[in-house]
Short mmCIF file of C-alpha atoms in Angstrom, two decimals:
data_model
loop_
_atom_site.label_atom_id
_atom_site.label_comp_id
_atom_site.label_asym_id
_atom_site.label_seq_id
_atom_site.Cartn_x
_atom_site.Cartn_y
_atom_site.Cartn_z
CA UNK A 1454 -16.79 -14.76 12.94
CA UNK A 1455 -14.06 -12.70 11.20
CA UNK A 1456 -14.56 -13.43 7.50
CA UNK A 1457 -11.79 -12.68 5.01
CA UNK A 1458 -14.07 -11.26 2.32
CA UNK A 1459 -13.74 -7.67 3.54
CA UNK A 1460 -11.23 -5.41 1.81
CA UNK A 1461 -9.76 -4.17 5.06
CA UNK A 1462 -10.20 -4.41 8.82
CA UNK A 1463 -11.92 -1.02 8.72
CA UNK A 1464 -14.65 -2.46 6.48
CA UNK A 1465 -15.31 -5.33 8.91
CA UNK A 1466 -18.67 -4.76 10.67
CA UNK A 1467 -18.39 -3.75 14.32
CA UNK A 1468 -20.76 -6.58 15.23
CA UNK A 1469 -18.16 -9.12 14.05
CA UNK A 1470 -15.36 -7.35 15.91
CA UNK A 1471 -17.43 -7.12 19.09
CA UNK A 1472 -18.41 -10.79 18.91
CA UNK A 1473 -14.74 -11.79 18.59
CA UNK A 1474 -13.88 -9.46 21.48
CA UNK A 1475 -16.59 -11.02 23.67
CA UNK A 1476 -15.32 -14.53 22.87
CA UNK A 1477 -11.80 -13.55 23.87
CA UNK A 1478 -13.01 -11.94 27.10
CA UNK A 1479 -14.94 -15.12 27.99
CA UNK A 1480 -11.89 -17.34 27.51
CA UNK A 1481 -9.14 -15.14 28.90
CA UNK A 1482 -8.77 -12.75 31.81
CA UNK A 1483 -6.86 -9.97 30.06
CA UNK A 1484 -5.98 -6.72 31.74
CA UNK A 1485 -5.79 -4.64 28.59
CA UNK A 1486 -8.22 -2.27 26.91
CA UNK A 1487 -10.81 -3.38 24.38
CA UNK A 1488 -9.17 -1.13 21.79
CA UNK A 1489 -5.85 -2.92 22.26
CA UNK A 1490 -7.52 -6.31 21.81
CA UNK A 1491 -9.32 -5.12 18.66
CA UNK A 1492 -6.06 -3.76 17.29
CA UNK A 1493 -4.37 -7.12 17.93
CA UNK A 1494 -7.32 -8.92 16.33
CA UNK A 1495 -7.00 -6.71 13.25
CA UNK A 1496 -3.30 -7.53 12.96
CA UNK A 1497 -3.95 -11.29 13.30
CA UNK A 1498 -6.82 -11.08 10.79
CA UNK A 1499 -4.58 -9.32 8.22
CA UNK A 1500 -1.77 -11.82 8.84
CA UNK A 1501 -4.17 -14.76 8.40
CA UNK A 1502 -5.63 -13.26 5.23
CA UNK A 1503 -2.13 -12.64 3.88
CA UNK A 1504 -1.00 -16.21 4.61
CA UNK A 1505 -4.09 -17.60 2.85
CA UNK A 1506 -3.37 -15.39 -0.14
CA UNK A 1507 0.26 -16.52 -0.29
CA UNK A 1508 -0.63 -20.19 0.02
CA UNK A 1509 -3.79 -20.48 -2.11
CA UNK A 1510 -3.96 -17.48 -4.47
CA UNK A 1511 -1.62 -18.43 -7.30
CA UNK A 1512 -0.99 -15.69 -9.86
CA UNK A 1513 -0.12 -17.99 -12.75
CA UNK A 1514 -3.52 -19.72 -12.93
CA UNK A 1515 -6.87 -18.53 -14.32
CA UNK A 1516 -9.52 -16.80 -12.22
CA UNK A 1517 -11.73 -19.90 -12.36
CA UNK A 1518 -8.91 -22.07 -11.00
CA UNK A 1519 -8.25 -19.53 -8.24
CA UNK A 1520 -11.93 -19.61 -7.29
CA UNK A 1521 -11.84 -23.42 -7.10
CA UNK A 1522 -8.72 -23.46 -4.91
CA UNK A 1523 -10.71 -22.94 -1.68
CA UNK A 1524 -8.69 -23.43 1.53
CA UNK A 1525 -9.93 -26.17 3.88
CA UNK A 1526 -12.54 -25.03 6.41
CA UNK A 1527 -13.13 -21.81 4.43
CA UNK A 1528 -16.62 -20.82 3.30
CA UNK A 1529 -16.69 -20.77 -0.49
CA UNK A 1530 -18.46 -17.38 -0.80
CA UNK A 1531 -15.86 -15.70 1.45
CA UNK A 1532 -13.01 -17.15 -0.60
CA UNK A 1533 -14.66 -16.16 -3.89
CA UNK A 1534 -15.21 -12.57 -2.69
CA UNK A 1535 -11.59 -12.32 -1.52
CA UNK A 1536 -10.23 -13.82 -4.77
CA UNK A 1537 -12.32 -11.47 -6.92
CA UNK A 1538 -11.02 -8.49 -4.92
CA UNK A 1539 -7.38 -9.64 -5.07
CA UNK A 1540 -7.76 -10.25 -8.81
CA UNK A 1541 -9.23 -6.77 -9.42
CA UNK A 1542 -7.24 -3.68 -10.34
CA UNK A 1543 -8.07 -2.08 -6.98
CA UNK A 1544 -6.93 -5.22 -5.16
CA UNK A 1545 -3.62 -5.19 -6.99
CA UNK A 1546 -3.10 -1.50 -6.18
CA UNK A 1547 -3.80 -2.16 -2.50
CA UNK A 1548 -1.48 -5.15 -2.54
CA UNK A 1549 1.45 -3.45 -4.21
CA UNK A 1550 0.85 0.08 -3.01
CA UNK A 1551 2.14 3.14 -4.74
CA UNK A 1552 5.86 3.73 -4.53
CA UNK A 1553 6.87 7.29 -3.81
CA UNK A 1554 9.72 8.59 -5.95
CA UNK A 1555 12.54 10.74 -4.64
CA UNK A 1556 11.26 13.84 -6.38
CA UNK A 1557 7.78 13.39 -4.95
CA UNK A 1558 9.23 12.72 -1.49
CA UNK A 1559 11.41 15.84 -1.72
CA UNK A 1560 8.34 17.91 -2.61
CA UNK A 1561 6.28 16.42 0.21
CA UNK A 1562 9.00 16.95 2.80
CA UNK A 1563 9.80 20.54 1.78
CA UNK A 1564 6.32 22.06 1.53
CA UNK A 1565 4.29 23.84 4.17
CA UNK A 1566 0.75 22.74 5.04
CA UNK A 1567 -0.65 25.29 2.57
CA UNK A 1568 1.40 23.70 -0.25
CA UNK A 1569 3.96 26.46 -0.65
CA UNK A 1570 7.72 25.71 -0.52
CA UNK A 1571 9.40 26.01 2.91
CA UNK A 1572 11.83 28.68 1.68
CA UNK A 1573 12.58 30.55 -1.51
CA UNK A 1574 15.70 28.39 -1.91
CA UNK A 1575 13.54 25.25 -1.81
CA UNK A 1576 11.17 26.83 -4.33
CA UNK A 1577 14.06 27.43 -6.73
CA UNK A 1578 15.28 23.86 -6.31
CA UNK A 1579 11.77 22.49 -6.95
CA UNK A 1580 11.51 24.55 -10.14
CA UNK A 1581 14.87 23.24 -11.38
CA UNK A 1582 13.85 19.67 -10.54
CA UNK A 1583 10.54 20.06 -12.41
CA UNK A 1584 12.41 21.40 -15.44
CA UNK A 1585 14.86 18.48 -15.34
CA UNK A 1586 12.00 16.00 -14.95
CA UNK A 1587 10.15 17.47 -17.95
CA UNK A 1588 13.39 17.40 -19.95
CA UNK A 1589 14.03 13.75 -19.09
CA UNK A 1590 10.44 12.72 -19.75
CA UNK A 1591 10.60 14.33 -23.20
CA UNK A 1592 13.77 12.40 -24.00
CA UNK A 1593 12.38 9.14 -22.60
CA UNK A 1594 9.14 9.44 -24.58
CA UNK A 1595 11.05 9.71 -27.87
CA UNK A 1596 13.56 6.93 -27.15
CA UNK A 1597 12.58 4.13 -24.78
CA UNK A 1598 16.17 2.86 -24.58
CA UNK A 1599 17.21 5.89 -22.55
CA UNK A 1600 14.42 5.56 -19.97
CA UNK A 1601 16.63 3.88 -17.37
CA UNK A 1602 19.42 6.41 -17.85
CA UNK A 1603 17.01 9.34 -17.52
CA UNK A 1604 15.50 7.88 -14.35
CA UNK A 1605 18.95 7.50 -12.84
CA UNK A 1606 19.91 11.02 -13.90
CA UNK A 1607 16.78 12.45 -12.31
CA UNK A 1608 17.52 10.57 -9.08
CA UNK A 1609 21.03 12.06 -9.18
CA UNK A 1610 19.61 15.58 -9.56
CA UNK A 1611 17.21 15.06 -6.64
CA UNK A 1612 20.08 13.81 -4.47
CA UNK A 1613 22.31 16.66 -5.60
CA UNK A 1614 19.73 19.30 -4.69
CA UNK A 1615 18.84 17.56 -1.43
CA UNK A 1616 22.50 17.60 -0.39
CA UNK A 1617 22.79 21.22 -1.57
CA UNK A 1618 19.74 22.17 0.47
CA UNK A 1619 20.95 20.41 3.61
CA UNK A 1620 24.42 22.00 3.53
#
């Protein structure tokens, strides 16, 4: 009824969601909205999919072995679709997400909707941070041993300017 071979709950066909909703309404007398039930179903579906991935999708084995490791009572084609997605580059990006750095967060938080800096002071700080970042990236590209130090230094500069801005 709610197969796991869809990338996200939003890709799940409405017919599947509505069928699950109807089954729940038949079994239980709930005094909540249909939207609330669908939201709860989506959460349970993601949790179930995640637990299957944790239990049966082992990273240290080949794709063929992953495809053969079908959970009990799971349709093979659903499992194979899910495994192929999880094993893809897009699946890995979705799984791990993109971490936002401090510099990027500072820029996001201190820009207006049109993309311009909140104040001239913020604009100056952003320019200095961009210069420092370019400086550190140039150093890091020539000597990989200083990469960690340059990342830490850049984080220090972002913190320094954030504190300066807030005071």
